Coordinates of C-alpha atoms in Angstrom, one line a residue:
Chain A
M1 CA -8.7 8.8 -29.2
S2 CA -5.4 7.6 -27.8
N3 CA -4.3 4.0 -27.8
R4 CA -6.0 2.3 -25.0
E5 CA -5.3 -1.3 -25.8
I6 CA -3.8 -4.0 -23.6
I7 CA -1.8 -6.5 -25.5
V8 CA -0.2 -9.5 -23.7
E9 CA 1.9 -12.1 -25.5
N10 CA 3.2 -15.3 -24.1
L11 CA 3.4 -13.9 -20.6
V12 CA 5.1 -16.3 -18.1
K13 CA 5.8 -15.7 -14.4
K14 CA 7.6 -18.2 -12.4
Y15 CA 8.6 -18.1 -8.7
G16 CA 11.7 -20.2 -8.4
S17 CA 11.8 -23.4 -10.4
E18 CA 8.7 -24.9 -8.7
V19 CA 5.9 -22.5 -9.0
T20 CA 4.5 -21.1 -12.3
A21 CA 1.9 -18.5 -11.4
V22 CA 1.2 -17.4 -15.0
N23 CA 1.8 -19.9 -17.7
D24 CA 2.1 -18.5 -21.2
I25 CA -0.9 -16.3 -21.4
S26 CA -1.8 -14.0 -24.4
L27 CA -4.7 -11.7 -24.6
H28 CA -5.8 -8.6 -26.5
V29 CA -8.1 -6.0 -24.9
Q30 CA -9.4 -3.4 -27.4
S31 CA -9.7 0.3 -26.7
G32 CA -12.8 1.0 -24.6
Q33 CA -13.5 -2.6 -23.7
I34 CA -14.2 -4.1 -20.3
Y35 CA -12.2 -7.3 -20.0
G36 CA -13.2 -9.6 -17.2
F37 CA -10.4 -11.9 -16.0
L38 CA -12.2 -14.6 -14.2
G39 CA -10.7 -17.3 -12.0
P40 CA -10.5 -18.8 -8.5
N41 CA -8.0 -17.7 -5.9
G42 CA -4.5 -18.6 -6.9
A43 CA -5.3 -18.9 -10.6
G44 CA -2.8 -16.1 -11.6
K45 CA -5.1 -13.1 -11.8
S46 CA -3.3 -10.9 -9.3
T47 CA 0.1 -11.8 -10.6
T48 CA -0.9 -10.8 -14.1
I49 CA -2.4 -7.5 -13.0
K50 CA 0.8 -6.8 -11.0
I51 CA 2.9 -7.2 -14.1
L52 CA 0.5 -5.1 -16.2
T53 CA 0.6 -2.3 -13.6
T54 CA 4.4 -2.3 -13.4
L55 CA 4.6 -3.7 -9.8
G56 CA 6.0 -7.0 -11.0
L57 CA 8.2 -8.3 -13.8
P58 CA 7.4 -11.3 -16.0
T59 CA 9.8 -14.2 -16.3
S60 CA 9.3 -14.0 -20.1
G61 CA 6.8 -12.6 -22.6
T62 CA 5.7 -9.1 -23.4
A63 CA 2.9 -6.8 -22.4
R64 CA 1.9 -3.4 -23.6
V65 CA -0.6 -1.0 -22.0
G66 CA -1.8 2.0 -24.0
G67 CA 1.0 1.3 -26.4
Y68 CA 3.7 1.3 -23.7
D69 CA 5.9 -1.6 -22.8
V70 CA 5.3 -2.5 -19.1
I71 CA 9.0 -3.5 -18.7
T72 CA 10.9 -0.7 -20.4
Q73 CA 8.3 2.1 -20.3
S74 CA 7.0 1.7 -16.8
N75 CA 6.8 5.4 -16.1
D76 CA 4.6 6.0 -19.1
V77 CA 2.4 3.1 -18.1
R78 CA 1.9 4.6 -14.7
R79 CA 1.0 7.9 -16.2
I80 CA -1.8 6.6 -18.3
A81 CA -3.1 3.7 -16.1
G82 CA -5.1 3.8 -13.0
V83 CA -4.9 1.0 -10.5
A84 CA -7.1 -0.2 -7.6
L85 CA -5.5 -3.3 -6.2
Q86 CA -7.3 -6.0 -4.2
D87 CA -5.6 -4.7 -1.0
I88 CA -6.8 -1.2 -0.6
G89 CA -3.9 1.2 -0.4
I90 CA -5.0 4.2 1.7
D91 CA -3.5 5.9 4.7
P92 CA -6.2 5.6 7.4
L93 CA -5.0 8.7 9.3
M94 CA -5.6 11.0 6.3
K95 CA -8.9 12.5 5.1
P96 CA -10.1 11.5 1.7
G97 CA -9.7 15.0 0.2
E98 CA -6.1 15.1 1.4
L99 CA -5.3 11.8 -0.2
L100 CA -6.9 12.7 -3.5
A101 CA -5.3 16.1 -3.7
L102 CA -1.9 14.7 -2.8
Q103 CA -2.3 12.1 -5.5
A104 CA -3.3 14.7 -8.1
R105 CA -0.4 16.9 -7.2
L106 CA 2.1 14.1 -7.6
F107 CA 0.6 13.7 -11.1
G108 CA 1.5 17.4 -11.8
A109 CA -1.7 19.3 -10.9
N110 CA -1.3 22.6 -9.2
R111 CA -2.7 23.3 -5.8
S112 CA -6.1 24.7 -6.8
D113 CA -6.6 22.1 -9.6
A114 CA -5.8 19.3 -7.3
K115 CA -8.3 20.6 -4.7
A116 CA -11.0 20.9 -7.4
R117 CA -10.2 17.5 -8.7
A118 CA -10.4 16.0 -5.2
N119 CA -13.8 17.7 -4.7
Y120 CA -15.1 16.4 -8.0
L121 CA -13.9 12.8 -7.3
L122 CA -15.5 12.9 -3.8
H123 CA -18.8 13.8 -5.4
L124 CA -18.3 11.2 -8.1
V125 CA -17.9 8.3 -5.6
Q126 CA -20.4 9.9 -3.2
L127 CA -18.1 10.5 -0.3
A128 CA -18.5 14.3 -0.2
D129 CA -20.7 14.1 2.9
D130 CA -18.0 12.2 4.7
A131 CA -15.1 14.3 3.5
N132 CA -14.1 15.5 7.0
R133 CA -13.7 12.0 8.5
R134 CA -10.4 10.2 8.6
V135 CA -10.4 7.3 6.2
G136 CA -9.7 4.9 9.0
T137 CA -13.3 5.4 10.2
Y138 CA -14.8 4.4 6.8
S139 CA -16.6 1.1 6.1
G140 CA -15.2 -1.4 3.6
G141 CA -17.4 -0.2 0.8
M142 CA -16.5 3.5 1.4
K143 CA -12.8 2.6 1.4
R144 CA -13.2 0.7 -1.9
R145 CA -15.0 3.7 -3.5
L146 CA -12.2 6.0 -2.3
D147 CA -9.6 3.6 -3.6
L148 CA -11.4 3.7 -7.0
A149 CA -11.4 7.5 -6.9
M150 CA -7.6 7.5 -6.2
A151 CA -7.1 5.4 -9.3
L152 CA -9.1 7.9 -11.3
V153 CA -7.3 11.0 -10.1
H154 CA -5.3 11.5 -13.4
D155 CA -8.2 10.5 -15.8
P156 CA -6.4 7.3 -16.8
D157 CA -6.9 5.8 -20.3
V158 CA -6.8 2.3 -18.9
L159 CA -8.1 1.3 -15.5
F160 CA -7.1 -1.9 -13.7
L161 CA -9.4 -3.2 -11.0
D162 CA -8.2 -6.2 -9.0
E163 CA -11.2 -7.9 -7.4
P164 CA -12.9 -4.5 -6.8
T165 CA -15.9 -5.9 -4.9
T166 CA -14.4 -8.7 -2.9
G167 CA -15.7 -8.5 0.7
L168 CA -18.4 -5.9 -0.1
D169 CA -22.1 -6.2 0.7
P170 CA -24.5 -6.6 -2.3
A171 CA -25.5 -2.9 -2.3
S172 CA -21.9 -1.6 -2.3
R173 CA -21.1 -4.1 -5.0
R174 CA -23.8 -2.8 -7.3
D175 CA -22.6 0.8 -6.6
I176 CA -19.1 -0.2 -7.9
W177 CA -20.6 -1.9 -10.9
R178 CA -22.6 1.2 -11.8
E179 CA -19.5 3.3 -11.5
V180 CA -17.4 1.0 -13.6
R181 CA -20.0 0.9 -16.4
R182 CA -20.3 4.7 -16.3
L183 CA -16.5 5.2 -16.5
N184 CA -16.4 2.9 -19.5
Q185 CA -19.4 4.4 -21.3
E186 CA -18.9 8.1 -20.6
M187 CA -15.1 8.3 -20.7
G188 CA -14.2 5.4 -23.0
M189 CA -11.8 4.0 -20.5
T190 CA -10.5 0.5 -21.2
I191 CA -11.1 -1.5 -18.0
F192 CA -9.2 -4.7 -17.0
L193 CA -11.1 -6.3 -14.2
T194 CA -10.2 -9.4 -12.3
T195 CA -12.9 -11.2 -10.4
Q196 CA -13.8 -14.5 -8.9
Y197 CA -17.5 -13.6 -9.1
L198 CA -19.3 -15.0 -12.2
E199 CA -22.1 -12.5 -11.8
E200 CA -19.7 -9.6 -11.8
A201 CA -18.0 -10.7 -15.0
D202 CA -21.4 -11.5 -16.6
E203 CA -22.7 -8.1 -15.6
L204 CA -19.8 -5.9 -16.7
A205 CA -17.5 -7.5 -19.1
D206 CA -17.6 -7.3 -22.9
T207 CA -15.0 -10.1 -23.1
I208 CA -14.2 -12.7 -20.5
G209 CA -11.0 -14.6 -20.2
I210 CA -11.2 -17.6 -17.8
I211 CA -7.9 -18.4 -16.1
A212 CA -7.2 -21.6 -14.2
D213 CA -3.8 -22.8 -12.9
G214 CA -2.0 -19.9 -14.7
K215 CA -3.5 -20.6 -18.1
I216 CA -6.3 -18.9 -20.0
V217 CA -8.6 -21.8 -20.7
T218 CA -11.2 -19.9 -22.8
T219 CA -12.1 -16.4 -24.0
G220 CA -15.2 -14.8 -25.5
S221 CA -18.1 -12.6 -24.8
P222 CA -20.5 -13.8 -22.0
A223 CA -23.1 -14.7 -24.6
Q224 CA -20.5 -16.6 -26.7
L225 CA -19.2 -18.6 -23.8
K226 CA -22.7 -19.5 -22.6
A227 CA -23.7 -20.4 -26.2
A228 CA -20.7 -22.8 -26.3
V229 CA -22.2 -24.7 -23.4
G230 CA -25.4 -24.4 -25.1
K231 CA -27.8 -26.5 -23.1
E232 CA -30.0 -26.2 -20.1
S233 CA -29.1 -28.4 -17.2
L234 CA -31.0 -30.3 -14.6
N235 CA -29.1 -30.2 -11.3
L236 CA -29.7 -32.9 -8.8
A237 CA -28.2 -32.6 -5.3
F238 CA -27.7 -35.6 -3.2
A239 CA -26.7 -36.2 0.4
E240 CA -23.3 -37.4 -0.6
K241 CA -21.0 -37.5 -3.6
S242 CA -21.2 -41.3 -4.0
L243 CA -24.9 -41.0 -4.6
A244 CA -24.4 -38.2 -7.2
E245 CA -21.8 -40.4 -9.0
R246 CA -24.3 -43.3 -9.1
A247 CA -27.0 -41.1 -10.5
S248 CA -24.5 -39.8 -13.1
Q249 CA -23.7 -43.3 -14.2
L250 CA -27.4 -44.2 -14.4
L251 CA -28.5 -41.2 -16.4
A252 CA -25.4 -40.4 -18.5
P253 CA -26.5 -42.5 -21.5
E254 CA -29.8 -40.6 -21.7
V255 CA -28.4 -37.0 -21.7
D256 CA -25.9 -35.1 -23.8
R257 CA -23.5 -34.8 -20.9
A258 CA -23.4 -35.5 -17.1
Q259 CA -21.0 -33.9 -14.8
V260 CA -20.5 -34.4 -11.1
D261 CA -19.4 -31.6 -8.9
R262 CA -19.1 -32.7 -5.3
D263 CA -22.6 -33.9 -4.2
T264 CA -24.4 -32.5 -7.3
V265 CA -24.8 -34.1 -10.7
R266 CA -25.6 -31.8 -13.7
L267 CA -27.4 -33.2 -16.6
Y268 CA -27.0 -31.2 -19.8
M269 CA -29.7 -31.7 -22.4
P270 CA -32.1 -29.8 -24.7
E271 CA -35.6 -29.1 -23.2
A272 CA -34.6 -30.4 -19.8
A273 CA -37.9 -29.4 -18.2
R274 CA -39.7 -32.1 -20.3
A275 CA -37.3 -34.7 -19.1
I276 CA -37.9 -34.2 -15.4
P277 CA -40.7 -36.9 -14.9
G278 CA -38.6 -39.5 -16.7
V279 CA -35.5 -38.6 -14.7
V280 CA -37.4 -38.8 -11.4
D281 CA -38.8 -42.2 -12.4
R282 CA -35.4 -43.6 -13.2
L283 CA -34.0 -42.4 -9.9
Q284 CA -36.8 -43.9 -7.9
Q285 CA -36.3 -47.2 -9.6
A286 CA -32.7 -47.1 -8.6
N287 CA -33.6 -46.0 -5.0
L288 CA -31.8 -42.7 -5.4
E289 CA -33.5 -39.8 -3.7
P290 CA -32.2 -36.3 -4.6
I291 CA -32.3 -33.6 -1.9
S292 CA -33.1 -31.0 -4.5
L293 CA -33.8 -30.7 -8.2
T294 CA -33.3 -27.4 -10.1
L295 CA -33.4 -26.4 -13.7
T296 CA -30.9 -23.8 -14.9
Q297 CA -30.2 -21.9 -18.1
P298 CA -26.6 -22.0 -19.2
T299 CA -24.5 -19.7 -17.0
L300 CA -20.9 -18.7 -16.8
D301 CA -20.6 -21.2 -14.0
D302 CA -21.4 -23.9 -16.5
V303 CA -18.7 -22.5 -18.8
F304 CA -16.3 -22.5 -15.9
L305 CA -17.3 -26.0 -14.8
Q306 CA -17.0 -27.3 -18.4
V307 CA -13.5 -25.8 -19.0
T308 CA -12.0 -26.4 -15.6
G309 CA -13.9 -29.3 -14.2
Q310 CA -14.8 -27.4 -11.0
A311 CA -17.4 -24.8 -10.0
L312 CA -16.2 -21.3 -9.5
E313 CA -18.8 -20.0 -7.0
S314 CA -18.0 -22.7 -4.5
N315 CA -14.3 -21.7 -4.8
A316 CA -15.2 -18.1 -4.2
A317 CA -17.3 -19.0 -1.2
Q318 CA -14.4 -21.0 0.2
A319 CA -12.2 -18.0 0.0
F320 CA -14.2 -16.3 2.8
Chain C
M1 CA -22.6 10.6 -12.7
T2 CA -24.5 12.8 -10.3
V3 CA -25.5 16.3 -11.6
Q4 CA -23.2 17.9 -9.1
A5 CA -20.2 15.7 -10.0
A6 CA -20.9 16.5 -13.7
Q7 CA -20.8 20.2 -13.0
L8 CA -17.6 19.9 -10.9
R9 CA -16.0 18.1 -13.8
Q10 CA -16.6 20.8 -16.3
E11 CA -13.3 22.0 -17.7
L12 CA -11.2 20.3 -15.1
P13 CA -7.7 20.0 -16.6
R14 CA -6.3 16.6 -16.8
P15 CA -3.1 16.2 -14.7
M16 CA -0.9 14.2 -17.0
G17 CA 2.6 15.0 -15.9
R18 CA 4.7 14.8 -12.9
A19 CA 5.4 17.3 -10.0
S20 CA 8.9 18.6 -9.8
F21 CA 11.4 16.8 -7.5
W22 CA 11.3 19.6 -4.9
T23 CA 7.5 19.8 -5.0
Q24 CA 7.3 16.0 -4.5
I25 CA 9.7 16.3 -1.5
G26 CA 7.4 19.0 0.0
L27 CA 4.3 16.9 -0.6
I28 CA 5.8 13.7 1.0
T29 CA 7.1 15.7 3.9
W30 CA 3.7 17.3 4.4
Q31 CA 1.9 13.9 4.2
N32 CA 4.2 12.4 6.8
L33 CA 3.9 15.4 9.2
V34 CA 0.1 15.4 8.9
T35 CA -0.1 11.8 9.9
I36 CA 2.6 11.9 12.5
F37 CA 0.8 14.8 14.3
R38 CA -2.4 12.7 14.2
R39 CA -0.6 10.2 16.4
P40 CA 0.4 12.3 19.4
E41 CA 1.1 9.0 21.2
A42 CA 4.1 8.6 18.9
V43 CA 5.5 12.1 19.4
L44 CA 4.9 12.8 23.1
P45 CA 6.6 9.8 24.9
P46 CA 10.1 10.6 23.6
I47 CA 9.8 14.1 24.9
G48 CA 8.5 12.9 28.2
I49 CA 11.3 10.3 28.6
S50 CA 14.0 12.9 27.8
L51 CA 12.5 15.4 30.3
F52 CA 12.3 12.6 32.9
F53 CA 16.0 11.8 32.5
L54 CA 16.9 15.5 32.6
L55 CA 15.1 16.0 35.9
I56 CA 16.4 12.7 37.4
Y57 CA 20.0 13.2 36.4
D58 CA 20.1 16.8 37.5
S59 CA 18.5 16.1 40.8
T60 CA 20.6 13.0 41.7
L61 CA 24.0 13.9 40.3
G62 CA 23.8 17.7 40.2
G63 CA 25.0 18.1 43.8
A64 CA 28.2 16.2 43.2
A65 CA 29.3 18.0 40.0
S66 CA 32.0 20.3 41.3
F67 CA 34.7 18.1 39.8
I68 CA 33.5 18.8 36.3
P69 CA 35.5 21.5 34.6
N70 CA 34.2 24.4 32.3
L71 CA 30.6 24.4 33.5
G72 CA 30.7 28.2 33.4
S73 CA 27.7 29.7 35.2
N74 CA 25.8 26.5 34.9
S75 CA 25.2 23.7 37.3
Y76 CA 25.3 20.1 36.3
L77 CA 22.2 20.9 34.2
G78 CA 24.3 22.3 31.4
F79 CA 26.5 19.2 31.3
I80 CA 23.7 16.6 31.4
L81 CA 21.2 18.4 29.1
P82 CA 23.0 17.2 25.9
L83 CA 22.5 13.6 27.0
S84 CA 18.8 14.3 27.4
I85 CA 18.7 15.9 23.9
V86 CA 20.6 13.0 22.4
S87 CA 18.2 10.5 24.1
S88 CA 15.4 12.4 22.6
S89 CA 17.0 12.3 19.1
L90 CA 17.4 8.5 19.5
S91 CA 13.9 7.8 20.5
G92 CA 12.4 10.4 18.2
A93 CA 14.4 9.1 15.2
G94 CA 12.1 6.0 15.0
I95 CA 8.9 8.1 14.5
A96 CA 9.4 8.7 10.7
A97 CA 10.3 5.1 10.2
Q98 CA 7.2 4.0 12.2
N99 CA 5.1 6.1 9.9
L100 CA 6.9 4.6 6.8
V101 CA 6.3 1.0 8.0
R102 CA 2.7 1.9 8.8
N103 CA 2.3 3.0 5.1
I104 CA 4.0 -0.2 3.9
E105 CA 1.7 -2.3 6.0
D106 CA -1.5 -0.5 5.0
G107 CA -0.6 -0.6 1.3
Y108 CA -0.3 3.2 0.8
F109 CA 3.4 2.9 0.1
D110 CA 2.6 0.7 -2.9
K111 CA -0.1 3.1 -4.0
L112 CA 2.5 5.9 -4.0
L113 CA 4.8 3.7 -6.1
L114 CA 2.0 3.6 -8.8
T115 CA 2.3 7.4 -9.1
P116 CA 5.1 9.2 -10.9
V117 CA 6.8 9.9 -7.6
Y118 CA 10.6 9.9 -7.5
R119 CA 11.9 7.2 -5.2
S120 CA 14.4 9.6 -3.7
A121 CA 11.7 12.2 -3.1
L122 CA 9.7 9.5 -1.2
L123 CA 12.8 8.8 1.0
T124 CA 13.9 12.4 1.5
G125 CA 10.5 13.7 2.3
T126 CA 10.0 11.0 5.0
I127 CA 13.5 11.8 6.5
L128 CA 12.8 15.5 6.5
S129 CA 9.5 15.0 8.4
G130 CA 11.6 13.1 10.9
G131 CA 14.0 16.0 11.1
F132 CA 11.2 18.4 11.8
I133 CA 9.9 16.3 14.6
L134 CA 13.4 15.9 16.1
G135 CA 13.9 19.7 16.0
L136 CA 10.6 20.2 17.8
Q137 CA 11.5 17.7 20.5
A138 CA 14.9 19.2 21.0
T139 CA 13.3 22.7 21.2
V140 CA 10.9 21.5 24.0
V141 CA 13.7 19.8 26.0
V142 CA 16.0 22.9 25.7
G143 CA 13.0 25.1 26.6
V144 CA 12.3 23.2 29.8
A145 CA 16.1 23.4 30.6
L146 CA 15.9 27.2 30.2
L147 CA 13.0 27.3 32.6
M148 CA 15.1 25.2 35.0
G149 CA 17.7 28.0 35.0
L150 CA 20.1 27.0 32.2
Q151 CA 22.4 29.8 31.0
V152 CA 23.6 29.3 27.5
A153 CA 27.1 30.7 27.1
T154 CA 26.6 31.4 23.3
G155 CA 23.1 32.8 23.6
V156 CA 20.2 32.2 21.1
L157 CA 22.6 31.2 18.3
G158 CA 24.0 28.5 20.7
V159 CA 20.5 27.2 21.4
L160 CA 19.9 26.9 17.6
A161 CA 23.3 25.2 17.1
V162 CA 22.4 22.6 19.8
I163 CA 19.0 22.0 18.2
G164 CA 20.6 21.7 14.8
L165 CA 23.1 19.2 16.1
A166 CA 20.2 17.2 17.7
V167 CA 18.4 17.2 14.3
L168 CA 21.5 16.2 12.4
L169 CA 22.3 13.3 14.7
G170 CA 18.7 12.2 14.8
L171 CA 18.6 12.1 11.0
G172 CA 21.4 9.6 11.0
F173 CA 19.6 7.3 13.4
A174 CA 16.4 7.9 11.5
G175 CA 18.1 6.6 8.3
F176 CA 19.0 3.4 10.2
T177 CA 15.4 2.8 11.4
M178 CA 14.1 3.7 8.0
S179 CA 16.3 1.1 6.3
A180 CA 15.0 -1.4 8.8
A181 CA 11.4 -0.3 7.9
L182 CA 12.1 -0.7 4.2
G183 CA 14.0 -3.9 4.6
S184 CA 11.4 -5.7 6.8
G185 CA 8.1 -3.8 6.3
N186 CA 7.5 -4.9 9.9
A187 CA 6.7 -2.5 12.8
A188 CA 8.2 -4.8 15.4
V189 CA 11.6 -4.8 13.6
V190 CA 11.5 -1.0 13.4
Q191 CA 10.8 -0.8 17.1
S192 CA 13.8 -3.0 17.9
A193 CA 16.0 -1.0 15.5
S194 CA 15.1 2.1 17.4
F195 CA 16.7 0.7 20.5
I196 CA 19.9 -0.6 19.0
F197 CA 21.7 2.8 19.4
F198 CA 20.7 3.3 23.0
P199 CA 23.8 1.5 24.4
L200 CA 25.9 4.1 22.5
T201 CA 24.7 6.8 24.8
F202 CA 26.4 5.0 27.7
L203 CA 29.6 4.2 25.8
A204 CA 30.3 7.9 25.8
P205 CA 31.3 10.7 28.2
T206 CA 27.7 10.5 29.4
F207 CA 28.0 11.5 33.1
V208 CA 31.6 12.7 33.2
P209 CA 33.9 14.4 30.7
L210 CA 36.0 12.2 28.4
E211 CA 39.3 13.0 30.2
L212 CA 37.9 11.4 33.4
L213 CA 37.1 8.1 31.6
D214 CA 39.6 5.3 31.6
G215 CA 40.4 1.9 30.0
W216 CA 38.1 0.2 27.5
L217 CA 35.3 2.7 28.2
K218 CA 37.5 5.6 27.1
T219 CA 38.5 3.7 23.9
A220 CA 34.8 2.9 23.1
A221 CA 33.9 6.5 23.8
Q222 CA 36.6 7.8 21.5
I223 CA 35.2 5.9 18.5
N224 CA 31.6 6.6 19.3
P225 CA 30.2 9.5 17.2
I226 CA 27.9 10.5 20.1
T227 CA 30.9 11.5 22.1
Y228 CA 31.7 14.3 19.7
V229 CA 28.1 15.5 19.5
L230 CA 27.9 15.6 23.3
E231 CA 31.2 17.5 23.6
A232 CA 30.1 20.0 20.9
M233 CA 26.8 20.6 22.6
R234 CA 28.4 21.0 26.0
A235 CA 31.0 23.5 24.7
V236 CA 28.3 25.6 23.1
L237 CA 26.1 25.5 26.2
N238 CA 28.7 26.0 28.9
S239 CA 32.0 27.5 27.7
G240 CA 31.4 29.3 24.3
W241 CA 32.1 28.8 20.6
D242 CA 34.9 26.3 20.2
G243 CA 35.5 25.8 16.4
P244 CA 37.3 22.5 16.4
V245 CA 35.0 20.9 18.9
L246 CA 31.9 22.1 17.1
L247 CA 33.4 21.0 13.8
R248 CA 34.1 17.5 15.2
G249 CA 30.5 17.3 16.4
V250 CA 29.1 18.3 13.0
A251 CA 31.5 16.0 11.2
A252 CA 30.4 13.0 13.3
C253 CA 26.7 13.7 12.5
V254 CA 27.4 14.2 8.8
I255 CA 29.5 11.0 8.4
L256 CA 26.9 9.0 10.3
G257 CA 24.0 10.6 8.4
S258 CA 25.7 10.0 5.0
L259 CA 26.4 6.4 5.7
M260 CA 22.8 5.9 6.9
Y261 CA 21.3 7.7 3.9
I262 CA 23.2 5.4 1.6
L263 CA 22.0 2.4 3.6
T264 CA 18.4 3.7 3.3
L265 CA 18.6 4.4 -0.4
R266 CA 19.9 0.8 -0.9
A267 CA 17.0 -0.6 1.2
L268 CA 14.6 1.5 -0.8
R269 CA 16.0 0.3 -4.1
I270 CA 15.7 -3.3 -2.9
R271 CA 12.1 -2.8 -1.8
T272 CA 11.0 -1.0 -5.0
T273 CA 12.9 -3.2 -7.5
R274 CA 10.4 -5.1 -9.5
K275 CA 10.6 -8.8 -9.0

């Protein structure tokens, strides 16, 4: 099998002297892996993917995709990499088969092969029944699937997906996930995926890198990252943040760790379920009434909260 | 993978190369033409405006044209038709640029940059599609003039020469609007750039021959490339083949077109340079 690795070393991207979008990141994605690059809006995910796909240049550092240097061998990188960017790049006046065949021909396919490949890809992303419609009439989910098909037109070794399910309904999101997994398992494609959805990274990625403020703050498999947090948590939501902070001060001495995120306090401890009656008693004695009480197993959200001090899902929600 | 997709995939060769430069030009030209023709609202108004001017000028000024020399067997129609064709070239020149800026705005331009497309093929294909549209527009305008009774002194070859001049001139203007598209990525800027050349059509021997102009207007007309295109077209239509006049017209188009092509290449380089 060809080299399908992604190796990034000390990558930095600055805009002017003020803004550092990517701050000295290094990562290694092995051939055939799905790497989830997880972080909130503005963390540096899209800037990194633009550099890796030859659309941007780093200020310093190096990156190799499939063995090719993204700065000096950009044509080779484009030849072996497929890219579906966050902003879907399709001409709404064209029909899907036309777009796919044109793309295939630019990559050197002859007319009949390009047509056959377009036909195959339309079936692959389940758009064959809508092949005679102009792309401008497609729903958001259909456009995403077509964009994915365009990225696959030359059977890339490495596939870059920049927030592939942002703005999609749950059903379309699951369709994309299924397709990504299939591409990885059946074709051995290395997939570099940016996302701000924890569920997506958890569902797809073999390895997750969490990025915040331009830096990778932690890396590991979903299981490793969750194990590092290790404990169940009892989550108490209050009417306002000051109440959550009071509850945190009250209960912190009795748990392994207490963390306040807006109006919620999370209490990390082993066997949290058994501790519920005692916690409720203490709160009542202090005249603190939570709005809700939930018990959760460790999730990537806990990992993110622990390493960045803020919850990711609420960040993602704010993005809409 | 669905069973059908799996069957379709059997023995499908992997395209791992790059189409030749000329194939790429053909593909990009085709892509532009397909999408331009799917927007008839972009193609038809320039033709309509040109025909409107042709009818208005011929009707209002045609009766007082006896002072114009060398009209041959034509009325004022043969004199004013080149203005109408040049107007059509000017307004039609923006069509390819509008298509380009549309693709910049919808992200398809960036998608193409992620393929092994030659940057110059991307540019040339877009310009050629503009040339095709310009030729089509000029053909319609000349066709209507023939229906109105135009007699072309140089026959069918003369008609082709006039259309060729219209295309050449239009490509120069198209280069300018395309550099605006590449520089700004903004449809409103392209729209404005399309109108910048319009005053030039009136700083020329627009309604009367150059020798009847005077003062600053004559000076402006003498340095205006449109003047030489109008004179070449008028000679071909009304008096016959005049080598030096035709050559001046072609030279004006080639010089303008070359300068604009360089400007557009530079704008493309700036847009596609990685930052």
